[in-house]
Tab-separated table of C-alpha atoms and ligand atoms in Angstrom:
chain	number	residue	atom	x	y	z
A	1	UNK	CA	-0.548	27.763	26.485
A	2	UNK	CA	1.742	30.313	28.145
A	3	UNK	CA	5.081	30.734	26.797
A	4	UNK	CA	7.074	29.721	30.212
A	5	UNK	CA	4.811	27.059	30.282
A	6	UNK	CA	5.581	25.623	26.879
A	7	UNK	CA	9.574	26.160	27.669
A	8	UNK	CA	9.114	23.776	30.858
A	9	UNK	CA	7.375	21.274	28.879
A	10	UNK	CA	10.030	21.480	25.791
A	11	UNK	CA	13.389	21.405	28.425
A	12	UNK	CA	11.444	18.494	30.110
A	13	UNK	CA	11.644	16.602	26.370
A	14	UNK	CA	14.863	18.009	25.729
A	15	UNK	CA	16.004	16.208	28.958
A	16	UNK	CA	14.184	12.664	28.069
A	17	UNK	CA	11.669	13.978	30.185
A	18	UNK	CA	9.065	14.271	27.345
A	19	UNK	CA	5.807	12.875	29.270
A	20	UNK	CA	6.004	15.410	32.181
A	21	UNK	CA	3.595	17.030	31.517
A	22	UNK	CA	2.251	19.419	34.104
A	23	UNK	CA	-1.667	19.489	34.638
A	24	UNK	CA	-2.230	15.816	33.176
A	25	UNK	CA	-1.635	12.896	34.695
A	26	UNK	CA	0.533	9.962	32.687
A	27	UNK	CA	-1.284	7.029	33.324
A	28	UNK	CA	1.364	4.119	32.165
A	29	UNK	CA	4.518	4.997	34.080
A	30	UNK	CA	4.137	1.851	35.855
A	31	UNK	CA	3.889	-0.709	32.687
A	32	UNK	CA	5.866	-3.378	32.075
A	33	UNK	CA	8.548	-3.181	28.855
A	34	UNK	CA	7.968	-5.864	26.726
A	35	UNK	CA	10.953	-6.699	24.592
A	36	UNK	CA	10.655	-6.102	20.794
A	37	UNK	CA	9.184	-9.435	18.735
A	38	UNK	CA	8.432	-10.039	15.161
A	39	UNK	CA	5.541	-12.226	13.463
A	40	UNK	CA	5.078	-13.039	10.008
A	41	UNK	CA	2.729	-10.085	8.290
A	42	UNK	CA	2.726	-11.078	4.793
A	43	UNK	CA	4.402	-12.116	1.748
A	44	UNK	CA	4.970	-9.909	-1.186
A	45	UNK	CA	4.670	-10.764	-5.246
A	46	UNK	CA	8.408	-11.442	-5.365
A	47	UNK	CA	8.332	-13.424	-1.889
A	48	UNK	CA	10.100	-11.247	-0.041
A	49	UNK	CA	8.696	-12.100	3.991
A	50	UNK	CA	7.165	-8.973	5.321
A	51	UNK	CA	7.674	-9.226	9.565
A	52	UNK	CA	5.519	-6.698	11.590
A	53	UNK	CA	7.153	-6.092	14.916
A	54	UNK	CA	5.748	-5.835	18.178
A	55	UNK	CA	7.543	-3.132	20.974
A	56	UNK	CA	5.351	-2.316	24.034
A	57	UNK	CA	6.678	0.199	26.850
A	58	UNK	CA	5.839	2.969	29.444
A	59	UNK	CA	2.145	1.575	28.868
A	60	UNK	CA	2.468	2.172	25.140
A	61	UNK	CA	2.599	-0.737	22.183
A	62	UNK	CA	3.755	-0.219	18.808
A	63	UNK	CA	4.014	-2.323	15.703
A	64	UNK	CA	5.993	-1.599	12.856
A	65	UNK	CA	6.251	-3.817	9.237
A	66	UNK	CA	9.784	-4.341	7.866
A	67	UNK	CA	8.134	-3.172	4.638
A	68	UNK	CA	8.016	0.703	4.382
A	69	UNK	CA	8.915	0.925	8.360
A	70	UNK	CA	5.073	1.455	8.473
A	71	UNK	CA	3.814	1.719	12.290
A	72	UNK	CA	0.970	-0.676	12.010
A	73	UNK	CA	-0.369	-0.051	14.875
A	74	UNK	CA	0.028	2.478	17.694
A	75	UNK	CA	-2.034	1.726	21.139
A	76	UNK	CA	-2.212	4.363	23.866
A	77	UNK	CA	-4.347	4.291	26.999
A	78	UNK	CA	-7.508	6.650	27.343
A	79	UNK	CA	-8.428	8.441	30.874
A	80	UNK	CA	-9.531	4.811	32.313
A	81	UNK	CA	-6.686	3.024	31.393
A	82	UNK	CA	-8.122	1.282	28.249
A	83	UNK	CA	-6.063	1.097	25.464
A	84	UNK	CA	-7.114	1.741	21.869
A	85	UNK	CA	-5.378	2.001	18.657
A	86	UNK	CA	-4.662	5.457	17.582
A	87	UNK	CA	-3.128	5.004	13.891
A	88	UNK	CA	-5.255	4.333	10.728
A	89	UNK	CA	-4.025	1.079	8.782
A	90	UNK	CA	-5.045	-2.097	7.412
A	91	UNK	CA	-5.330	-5.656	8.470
A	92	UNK	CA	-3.068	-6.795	5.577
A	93	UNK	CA	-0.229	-6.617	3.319
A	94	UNK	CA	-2.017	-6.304	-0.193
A	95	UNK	CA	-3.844	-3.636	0.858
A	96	UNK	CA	-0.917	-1.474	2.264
A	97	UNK	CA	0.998	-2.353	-1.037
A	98	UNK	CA	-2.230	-1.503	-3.192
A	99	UNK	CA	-3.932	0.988	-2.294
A	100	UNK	CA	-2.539	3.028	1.094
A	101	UNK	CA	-2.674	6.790	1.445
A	102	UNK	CA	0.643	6.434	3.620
A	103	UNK	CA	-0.553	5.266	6.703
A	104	UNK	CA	1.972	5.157	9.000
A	105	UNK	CA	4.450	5.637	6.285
A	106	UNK	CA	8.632	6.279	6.961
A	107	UNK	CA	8.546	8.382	4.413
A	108	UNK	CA	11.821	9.459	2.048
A	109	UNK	CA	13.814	10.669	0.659
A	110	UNK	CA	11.651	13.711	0.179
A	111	UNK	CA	7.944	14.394	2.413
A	112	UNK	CA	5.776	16.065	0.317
A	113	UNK	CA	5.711	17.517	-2.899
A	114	UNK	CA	8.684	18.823	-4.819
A	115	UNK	CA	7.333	21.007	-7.840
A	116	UNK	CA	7.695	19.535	-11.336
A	117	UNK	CA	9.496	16.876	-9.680
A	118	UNK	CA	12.757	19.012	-10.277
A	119	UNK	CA	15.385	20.454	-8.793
A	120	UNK	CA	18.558	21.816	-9.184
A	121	UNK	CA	21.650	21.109	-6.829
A	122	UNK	CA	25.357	22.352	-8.040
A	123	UNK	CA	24.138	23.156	-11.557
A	124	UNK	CA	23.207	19.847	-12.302
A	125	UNK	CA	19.051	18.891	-13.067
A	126	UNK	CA	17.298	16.157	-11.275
A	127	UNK	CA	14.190	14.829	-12.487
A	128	UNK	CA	11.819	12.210	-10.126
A	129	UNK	CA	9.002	11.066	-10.668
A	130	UNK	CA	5.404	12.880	-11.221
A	131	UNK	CA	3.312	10.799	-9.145
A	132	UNK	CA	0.778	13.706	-7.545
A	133	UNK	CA	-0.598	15.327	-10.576
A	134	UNK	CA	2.465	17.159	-12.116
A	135	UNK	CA	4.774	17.354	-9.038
A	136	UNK	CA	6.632	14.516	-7.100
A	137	UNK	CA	4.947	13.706	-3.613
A	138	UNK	CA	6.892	11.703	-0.507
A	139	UNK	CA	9.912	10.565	-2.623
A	140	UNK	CA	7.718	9.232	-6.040
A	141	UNK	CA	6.197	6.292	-7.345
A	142	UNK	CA	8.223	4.020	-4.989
A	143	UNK	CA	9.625	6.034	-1.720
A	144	UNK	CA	10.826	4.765	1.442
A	145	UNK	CA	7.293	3.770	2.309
A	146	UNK	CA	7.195	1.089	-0.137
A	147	UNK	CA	10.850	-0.134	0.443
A	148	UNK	CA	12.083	-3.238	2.806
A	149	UNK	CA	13.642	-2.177	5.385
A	150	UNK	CA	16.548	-4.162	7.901
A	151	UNK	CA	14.930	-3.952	11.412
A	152	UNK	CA	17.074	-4.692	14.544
A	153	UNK	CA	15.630	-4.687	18.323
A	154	UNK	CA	16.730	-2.466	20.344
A	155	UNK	CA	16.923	-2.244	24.231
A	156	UNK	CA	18.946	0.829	26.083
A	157	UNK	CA	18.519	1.326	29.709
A	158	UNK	CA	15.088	1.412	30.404
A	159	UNK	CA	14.127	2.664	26.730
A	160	UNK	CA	12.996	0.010	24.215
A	161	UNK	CA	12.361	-0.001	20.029
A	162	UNK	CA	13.656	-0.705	17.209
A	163	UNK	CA	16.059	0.146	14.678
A	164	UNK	CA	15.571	0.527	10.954
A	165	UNK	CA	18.215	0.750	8.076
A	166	UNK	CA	18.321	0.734	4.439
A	167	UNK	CA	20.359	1.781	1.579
A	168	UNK	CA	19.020	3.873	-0.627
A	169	UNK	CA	21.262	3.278	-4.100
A	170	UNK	CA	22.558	6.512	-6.380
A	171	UNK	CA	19.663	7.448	-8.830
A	172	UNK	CA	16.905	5.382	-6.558
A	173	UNK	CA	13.797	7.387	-7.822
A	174	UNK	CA	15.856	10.029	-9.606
A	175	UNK	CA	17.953	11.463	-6.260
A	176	UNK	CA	21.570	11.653	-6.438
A	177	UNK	CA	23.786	9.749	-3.882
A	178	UNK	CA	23.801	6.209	-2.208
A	179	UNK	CA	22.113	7.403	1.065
A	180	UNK	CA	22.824	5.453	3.947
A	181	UNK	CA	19.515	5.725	6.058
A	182	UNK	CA	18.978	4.664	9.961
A	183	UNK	CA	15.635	5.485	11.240
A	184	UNK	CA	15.025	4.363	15.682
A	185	UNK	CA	11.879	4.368	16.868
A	186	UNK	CA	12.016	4.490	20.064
A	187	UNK	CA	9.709	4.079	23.494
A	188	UNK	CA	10.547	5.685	26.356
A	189	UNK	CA	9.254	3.688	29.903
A	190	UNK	CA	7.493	7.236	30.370
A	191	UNK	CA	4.920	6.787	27.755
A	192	UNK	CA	6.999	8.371	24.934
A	193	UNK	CA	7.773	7.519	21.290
A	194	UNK	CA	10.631	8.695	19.939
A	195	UNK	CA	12.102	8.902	16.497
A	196	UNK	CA	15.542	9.559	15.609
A	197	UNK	CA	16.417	9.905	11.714
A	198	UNK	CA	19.830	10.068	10.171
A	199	UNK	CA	21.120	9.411	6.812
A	200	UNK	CA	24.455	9.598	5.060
A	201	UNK	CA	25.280	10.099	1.290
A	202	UNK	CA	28.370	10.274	-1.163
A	203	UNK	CA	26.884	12.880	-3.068
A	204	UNK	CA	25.186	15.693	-3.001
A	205	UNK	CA	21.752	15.518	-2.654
A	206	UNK	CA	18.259	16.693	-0.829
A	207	UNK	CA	16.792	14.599	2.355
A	208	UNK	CA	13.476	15.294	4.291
A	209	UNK	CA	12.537	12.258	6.385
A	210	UNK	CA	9.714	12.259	8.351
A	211	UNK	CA	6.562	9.730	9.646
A	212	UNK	CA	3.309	10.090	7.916
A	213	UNK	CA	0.776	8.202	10.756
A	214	UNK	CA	-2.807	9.022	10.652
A	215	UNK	CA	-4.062	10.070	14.332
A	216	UNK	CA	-7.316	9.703	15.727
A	217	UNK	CA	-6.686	9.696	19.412
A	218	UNK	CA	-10.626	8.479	19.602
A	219	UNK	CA	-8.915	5.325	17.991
A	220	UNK	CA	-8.921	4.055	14.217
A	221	UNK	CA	-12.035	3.525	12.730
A	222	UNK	CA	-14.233	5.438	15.191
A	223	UNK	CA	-15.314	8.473	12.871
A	224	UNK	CA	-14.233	12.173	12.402
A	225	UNK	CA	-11.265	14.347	13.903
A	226	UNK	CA	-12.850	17.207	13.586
A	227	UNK	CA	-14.024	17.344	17.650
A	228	UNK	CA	-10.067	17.037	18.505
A	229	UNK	CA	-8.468	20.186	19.755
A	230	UNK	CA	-4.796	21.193	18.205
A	231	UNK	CA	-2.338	23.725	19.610
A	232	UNK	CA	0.219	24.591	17.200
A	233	UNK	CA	3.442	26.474	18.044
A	234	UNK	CA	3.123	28.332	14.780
A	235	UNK	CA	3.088	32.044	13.769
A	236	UNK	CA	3.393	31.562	10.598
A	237	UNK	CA	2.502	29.023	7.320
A	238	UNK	CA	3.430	28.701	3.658
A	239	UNK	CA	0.664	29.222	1.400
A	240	UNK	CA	-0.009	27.013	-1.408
A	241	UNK	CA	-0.849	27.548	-5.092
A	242	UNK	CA	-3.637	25.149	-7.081
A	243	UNK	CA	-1.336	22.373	-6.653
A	244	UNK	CA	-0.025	22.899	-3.421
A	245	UNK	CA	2.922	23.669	-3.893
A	246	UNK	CA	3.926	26.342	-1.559
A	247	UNK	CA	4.186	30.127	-3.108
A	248	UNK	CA	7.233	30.511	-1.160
A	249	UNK	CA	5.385	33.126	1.063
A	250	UNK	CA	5.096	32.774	5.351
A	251	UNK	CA	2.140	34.072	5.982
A	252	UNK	CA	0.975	35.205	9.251
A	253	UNK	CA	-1.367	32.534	10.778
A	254	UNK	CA	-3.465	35.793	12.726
A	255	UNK	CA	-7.360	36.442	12.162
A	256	UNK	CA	-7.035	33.169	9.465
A	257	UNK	CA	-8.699	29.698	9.896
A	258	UNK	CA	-4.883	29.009	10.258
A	259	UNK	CA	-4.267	29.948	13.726
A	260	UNK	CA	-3.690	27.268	16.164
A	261	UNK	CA	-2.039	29.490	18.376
A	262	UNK	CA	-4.365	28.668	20.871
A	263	UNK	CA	-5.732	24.931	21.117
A	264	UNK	CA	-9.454	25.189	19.080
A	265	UNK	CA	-10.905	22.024	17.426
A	266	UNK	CA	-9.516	20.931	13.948
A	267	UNK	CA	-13.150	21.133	12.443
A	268	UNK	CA	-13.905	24.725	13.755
A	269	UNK	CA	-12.931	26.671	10.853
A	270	UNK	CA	-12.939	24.076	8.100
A	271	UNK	CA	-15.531	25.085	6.364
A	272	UNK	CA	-14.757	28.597	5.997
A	273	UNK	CA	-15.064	29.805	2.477
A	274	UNK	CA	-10.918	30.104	2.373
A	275	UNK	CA	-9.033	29.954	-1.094
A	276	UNK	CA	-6.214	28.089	0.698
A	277	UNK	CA	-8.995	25.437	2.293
A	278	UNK	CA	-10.533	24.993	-1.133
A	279	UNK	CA	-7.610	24.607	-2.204
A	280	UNK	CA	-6.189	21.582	-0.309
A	281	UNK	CA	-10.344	20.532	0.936
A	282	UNK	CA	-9.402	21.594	4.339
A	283	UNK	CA	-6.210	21.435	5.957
A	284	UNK	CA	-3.117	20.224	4.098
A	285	UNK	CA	-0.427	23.133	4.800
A	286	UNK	CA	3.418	23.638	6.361
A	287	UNK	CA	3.152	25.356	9.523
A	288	UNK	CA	6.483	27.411	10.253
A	289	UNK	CA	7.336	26.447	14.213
A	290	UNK	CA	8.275	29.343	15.982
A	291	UNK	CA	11.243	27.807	17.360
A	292	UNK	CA	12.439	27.338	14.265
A	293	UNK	CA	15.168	24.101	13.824
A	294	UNK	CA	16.908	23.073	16.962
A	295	UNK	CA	19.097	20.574	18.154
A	296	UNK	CA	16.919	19.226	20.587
A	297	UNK	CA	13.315	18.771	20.193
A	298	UNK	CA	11.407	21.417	21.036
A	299	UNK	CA	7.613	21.959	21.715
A	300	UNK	CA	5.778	22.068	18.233
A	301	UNK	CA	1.759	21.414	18.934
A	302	UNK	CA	-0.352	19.875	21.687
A	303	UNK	CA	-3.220	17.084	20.074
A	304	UNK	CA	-6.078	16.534	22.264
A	305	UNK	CA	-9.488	14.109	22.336
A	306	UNK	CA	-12.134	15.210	24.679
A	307	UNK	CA	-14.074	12.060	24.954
A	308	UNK	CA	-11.089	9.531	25.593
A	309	UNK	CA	-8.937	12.423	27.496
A	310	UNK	CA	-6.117	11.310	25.400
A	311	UNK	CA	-3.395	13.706	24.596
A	312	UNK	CA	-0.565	13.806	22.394
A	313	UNK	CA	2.440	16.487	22.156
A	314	UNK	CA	5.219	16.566	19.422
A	315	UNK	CA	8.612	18.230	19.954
A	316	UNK	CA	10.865	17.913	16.913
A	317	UNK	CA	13.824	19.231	15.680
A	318	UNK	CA	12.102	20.325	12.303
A	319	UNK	CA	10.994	23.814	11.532
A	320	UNK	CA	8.487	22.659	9.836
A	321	UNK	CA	4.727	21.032	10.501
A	322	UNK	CA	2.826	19.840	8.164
A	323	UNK	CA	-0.763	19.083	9.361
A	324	UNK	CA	-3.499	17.154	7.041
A	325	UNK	CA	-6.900	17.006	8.210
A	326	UNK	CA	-7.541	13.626	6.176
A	327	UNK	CA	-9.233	15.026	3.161
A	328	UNK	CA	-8.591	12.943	0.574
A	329	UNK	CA	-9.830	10.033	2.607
A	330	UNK	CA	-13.067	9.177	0.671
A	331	UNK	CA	-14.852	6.076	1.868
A	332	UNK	CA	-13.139	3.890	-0.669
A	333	UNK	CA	-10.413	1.868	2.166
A	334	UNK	CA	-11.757	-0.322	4.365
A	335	UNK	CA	-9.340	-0.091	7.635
A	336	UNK	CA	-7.595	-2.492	10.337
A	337	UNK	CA	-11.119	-3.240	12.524
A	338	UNK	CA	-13.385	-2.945	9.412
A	339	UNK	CA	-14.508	0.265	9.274
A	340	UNK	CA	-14.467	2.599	6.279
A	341	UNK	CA	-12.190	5.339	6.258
A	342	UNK	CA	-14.363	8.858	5.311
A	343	UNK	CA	-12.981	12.067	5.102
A	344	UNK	CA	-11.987	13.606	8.341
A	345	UNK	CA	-11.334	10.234	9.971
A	346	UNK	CA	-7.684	11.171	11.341
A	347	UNK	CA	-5.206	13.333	10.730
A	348	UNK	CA	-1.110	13.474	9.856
A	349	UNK	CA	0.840	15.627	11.507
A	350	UNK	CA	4.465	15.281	9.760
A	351	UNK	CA	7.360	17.025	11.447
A	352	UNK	CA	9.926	17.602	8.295
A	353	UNK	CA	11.423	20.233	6.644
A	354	UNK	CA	9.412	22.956	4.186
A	355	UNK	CA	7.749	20.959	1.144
A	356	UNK	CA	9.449	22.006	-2.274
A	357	UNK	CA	12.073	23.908	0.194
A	358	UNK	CA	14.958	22.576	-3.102
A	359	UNK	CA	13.025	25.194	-5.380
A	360	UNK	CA	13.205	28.053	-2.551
A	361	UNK	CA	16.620	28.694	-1.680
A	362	UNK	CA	14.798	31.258	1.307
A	363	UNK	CA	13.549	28.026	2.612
A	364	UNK	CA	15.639	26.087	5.132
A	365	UNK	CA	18.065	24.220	3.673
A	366	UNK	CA	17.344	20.166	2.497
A	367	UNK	CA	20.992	19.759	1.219
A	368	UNK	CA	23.020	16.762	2.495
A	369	UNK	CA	26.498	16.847	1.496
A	370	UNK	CA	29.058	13.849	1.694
A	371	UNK	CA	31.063	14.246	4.947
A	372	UNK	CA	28.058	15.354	6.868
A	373	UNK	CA	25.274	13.937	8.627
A	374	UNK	CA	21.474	14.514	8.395
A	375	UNK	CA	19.949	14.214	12.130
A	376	UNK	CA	16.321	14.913	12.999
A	377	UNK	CA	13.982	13.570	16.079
A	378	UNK	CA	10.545	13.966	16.851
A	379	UNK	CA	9.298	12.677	20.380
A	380	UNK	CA	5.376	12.032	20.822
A	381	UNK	CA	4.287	11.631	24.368
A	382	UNK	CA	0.938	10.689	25.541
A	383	UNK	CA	-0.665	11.543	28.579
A	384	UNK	CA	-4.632	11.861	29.943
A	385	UNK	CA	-6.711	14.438	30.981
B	1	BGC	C1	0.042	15.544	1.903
B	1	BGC	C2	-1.298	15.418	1.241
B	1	BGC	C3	-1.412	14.055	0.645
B	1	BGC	C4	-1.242	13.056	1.719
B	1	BGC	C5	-1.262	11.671	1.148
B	1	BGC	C6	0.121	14.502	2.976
B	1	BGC	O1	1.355	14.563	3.608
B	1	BGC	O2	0.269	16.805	2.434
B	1	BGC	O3	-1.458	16.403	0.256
B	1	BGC	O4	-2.640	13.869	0.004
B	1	BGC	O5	-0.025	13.243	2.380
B	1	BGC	O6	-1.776	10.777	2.013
């Protein structure tokens, strides 16, 4: 994509405008906003009632659980109108609580791995817990993902979603500070979700907040990713040692299986005998946005299935991208219409700060300090082609 085209399409988002998208048509502009409603989901050990709610707008219809903010559910219409569900899950609670690789996880305080599951802030050492070999991965044993969260409806002007909050209490998982947390998802009558995140602490202490949905614009359960085409907005990408971790180098994405510069499908390069893919079994790397953090989201990547003629574009406020290509999905999760989950099935695409970014202080900063007040958004809008 051409750069002046990529600045129209990231001031149209910056306006609200996020599903203009020139070339494409967006097929639900039309669609009738249903207000937000909530159904039982489940019931956890300790009886606590797990509600997933239902949000539909701009042709789109989300459901989110009130445990872990998970989105449950995320249906989007193809080229003919039909709508499929784009985001891997399951049909039931156990299983999320059991045995889920994230899906569609809110995920806190920290996405992705912090090394040793340490870090220093103001001299003082914080330990969390090891829970991905011997580093801490998407805030520990029990993150925001596996938390209850408050949900709240939410209707403003011709926007529609929902609003999520939840304390998180000084020492929760080893962070310091009671951090106030309100995440919004939001859809836009233009076929756009939104999210808005901001937290609040009394002490000082790290935050990276982001959503950890599997995609497969094909629609869950339909087989590999690997035929999508990405566009990433990225230069750049920090390399990652044996347990991905990154080195604390940006490396320059050219003549690597790493550039995305221009769209090419996910599975293209793959399989190329890389140290880094071997590494992580394909993709599982922070991509450094060249628009680095702004205060409005900006373009970041361009998703796209050929079949379907779905397409999906992030803006975020993030620097940061971290795409997984699925690899660790391994046959062994049966998901929400039956079908096993195999490698390659979908893929995250996590807008959030650099992973392990406390441990290198030539990272952007995580640091939230009392008085202050963490804000990032990330807007996904969906169009056909
Ligand atoms: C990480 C992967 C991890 C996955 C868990 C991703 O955000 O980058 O390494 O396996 O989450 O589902």
């Amino acid at each position: 994509m051409s750069t002046s085209r990529r600045t129209v399409l990231a001031a149209g988002a910056a306006a609200g405008l996020a599903a203009t998208v020139l070339g494409t048509t967006t097929a639900h502009a039309a669609a009738p906003r249903h207000s937000p409603s909530k159904k039982h989901f489940g019931t956890l050990a300790d009886g606590t009632v797990v509600d997933v709610w239902t949000v539909g707008n701009g042709g789109i219809r989300l459901q989110v659980l009130s445990y872990g903010g998970i989105i449950h559910s995320l249906e989007v219409p193809d080229a003919e109108g039909r709508l499929a569900n784009i985001a891997l899950g399951f049909d039931n609670l156990a299983d999320y609580v059991a045995k889920s690789p994230y899906f569609g996880g809110l995920i806190g305080r920290y996405g992705n791995r912090i090394a040793a599951g340490r870090f220093t802030l103001d001299g003082h050492t914080y330990q969390l817990p090891l829970n991905d070999g011997a580093n801490s991965l998407h805030g520990g044993t029990r993150g925001f993902d596996k938390q209850m969260w408050h949900v709240e409806p939410l209707t403003r002007g011709s926007d529609t979603g929902l609003v999520l909050t939840r304390t998180s209490p000084d020492g929760e998982m080893g962070y310091p500070g009671t951090l106030k947390v309100q995440v919004t998802y939001t859809l836009t009558a233009r076929g756009a979700w939104r999210i808005d995140y901001e937290a609040t602490t009394d002490r000082p202490t790290v935050v990276n907040l982001t959503s950890h949905t599997y995609f497969n614009l094909a629609g869950e359960g339909s087989g590999s990713v690997y035929d999508h085409t990405l566009e990433l907005a990225a230069s750049r990408y920090t390399p990652i040692d044996a347990g991905l971790i990154p080195t604390g180098e940006l490396a320059r994405v050219a003549g690597t299986p790493f550039d995305f510069r221009c769209a090419k499908p996910v599975g293209r390069d793959i399989r190329e005998g890389d140290q880094q893919l071997v590494r992580a079994k394909g993709f599982d790397h922070n991509w450094v946005l060249d628009k680095g953090i702004s205060s409005a989201p900006r373009y970041a990547l361009t998703l796209a299935e050929p079949t379907s003629g779905r397409v999906m574009r992030m803006y975020t406020t993030e620097p940061g991208l971290q795409f997984y290509s699925g690899n660790f999905l391994d046959a062994t999760l049966v998901g929400t219409s039956g079908h096993i989950y195999r490698q390659g099935d979908a893929l995250c695409l996590e807008a959030q700060h650099f992973p392990d970014s406390p441990n290198h202080p030539a990272f952007p900063s995580t640091v939230l300090r009392p008085g202050t007040t963490y804000r990032t958004s990330t807007v996904h809008s969906f169009s056909t082609r």
